[in-house]
Amino acid sequence: QVQMVESGGGLVQAGGSLNLSCAVSGRTTRNYVTGWFRQAPGKEREFVAATRWSGGDTNYADFVKGRFTISRDNAKNTVNLQMNSLEAEDTAIYYCTTTGLTGSYEYWGQGTQVTVSS
């Protein structure tokens, strides 16, 4: 069974940095995408960034380009999201997710809270 466990959230001042980590277990293939979404209070869940496990292609939402970096650690089976120059608008619960056999995001973690104070 695929499991996703996030860590690294917390409280940070505007302009600061945080690094989120997602431990992925239970995968039997390498041909999948792992990404991060976020959901702020009263808003829809939105895409943040994603990376393909094999090949390393990455994709970012426009609002995080140049500030966030997604990366993989193949040895540890983790996907990290380095977040720099954080803004109050980045405050949200961040979720790690990965695709299933259909190519859609099927597996989700419990989320980790990121709060940016202005």
XYZ file of C-alpha atoms in Angstrom:
118
model
C 0.000 0.000 0.000
C 1.339 3.421 -0.959
C 1.876 5.775 1.963
C 2.922 9.415 2.004
C 4.142 11.107 5.186
C 4.946 14.820 5.208
C 7.170 16.672 7.648
C 8.877 20.028 7.987
C 6.015 22.474 8.291
C 5.951 25.221 10.883
C 5.808 28.923 11.586
C 8.186 31.286 9.809
C 8.402 35.022 9.237
C 7.855 36.514 5.809
C 11.023 36.283 3.762
C 12.113 33.143 5.562
C 12.530 29.562 4.377
C 11.202 26.104 5.142
C 11.972 22.687 3.740
C 9.156 20.170 3.489
C 9.876 16.482 3.126
C 7.639 13.653 1.964
C 8.516 10.035 2.646
C 7.051 7.710 0.021
C 6.649 4.013 0.696
C 4.921 1.107 -0.976
C 5.733 2.043 -4.575
C 6.687 -0.853 -6.819
C 7.545 1.124 -9.949
C 9.503 4.290 -10.742
C 7.229 5.603 -13.466
C 5.148 8.023 -11.430
C 4.884 11.659 -10.504
C 5.090 13.011 -6.964
C 3.990 16.490 -6.174
C 2.886 19.055 -3.646
C -0.468 20.771 -3.401
C -1.647 23.288 -0.839
C -4.921 24.458 0.592
C -5.396 27.762 2.347
C -8.406 28.444 4.595
C -11.513 29.026 2.518
C -9.760 28.221 -0.755
C -9.576 25.303 -3.143
C -6.617 22.944 -3.068
C -4.069 24.096 -5.637
C -1.062 22.642 -7.387
C 2.370 23.804 -6.212
C 5.058 21.640 -7.812
C 5.716 18.123 -9.104
C 8.538 15.912 -10.244
C 8.706 12.677 -12.184
C 10.543 10.038 -10.191
C 12.405 8.681 -13.225
C 13.890 11.337 -15.449
C 13.526 14.189 -13.021
C 11.190 16.457 -14.988
C 9.790 19.201 -12.783
C 6.789 21.479 -13.027
C 5.861 24.515 -10.929
C 2.892 26.759 -10.408
C 3.618 30.277 -11.636
C 3.259 31.756 -8.161
C 6.210 29.731 -6.786
C 8.630 29.849 -9.701
C 11.983 31.138 -8.547
C 11.094 30.685 -4.877
C 10.343 26.967 -4.422
C 12.404 23.988 -5.557
C 11.215 20.383 -5.674
C 13.786 17.597 -5.513
C 14.028 13.842 -5.022
C 16.269 11.707 -2.845
C 16.131 8.309 -4.506
C 18.105 6.578 -1.787
C 15.690 7.735 0.929
C 12.533 7.644 -1.222
C 11.719 11.210 -0.279
C 10.556 14.240 -2.203
C 11.478 17.618 -0.788
C 10.091 21.091 -1.311
C 12.526 23.874 -0.473
C 10.559 27.068 0.034
C 12.394 30.394 0.063
C 11.223 33.996 0.209
C 8.003 32.914 1.856
C 5.054 35.272 1.834
C 1.980 35.465 4.016
C -0.014 34.187 1.015
C 1.923 30.914 1.196
C 0.189 30.074 4.467
C -1.649 26.789 3.904
C -1.699 23.097 4.591
C 0.745 21.454 2.201
C -0.030 17.973 0.925
C 2.251 15.461 -0.717
C 0.688 13.296 -3.406
C 1.633 10.745 -6.005
C 0.034 9.287 -9.084
C -1.476 5.859 -9.453
C -1.713 3.565 -12.460
C -4.173 5.908 -14.193
C -1.731 8.799 -14.006
C -3.974 10.786 -11.693
C -2.988 11.857 -8.203
C -4.416 9.036 -6.109
C -2.404 8.870 -2.925
C -2.246 11.728 -0.441
C -0.508 12.447 2.828
C -2.169 13.969 5.874
C -0.703 17.389 5.206
C 1.643 19.677 7.078
C 0.807 23.204 8.191
C 2.905 26.104 6.943
C 2.234 29.479 8.522
C 4.013 32.621 7.344
C 3.694 35.669 9.573
C 3.881 39.118 8.004
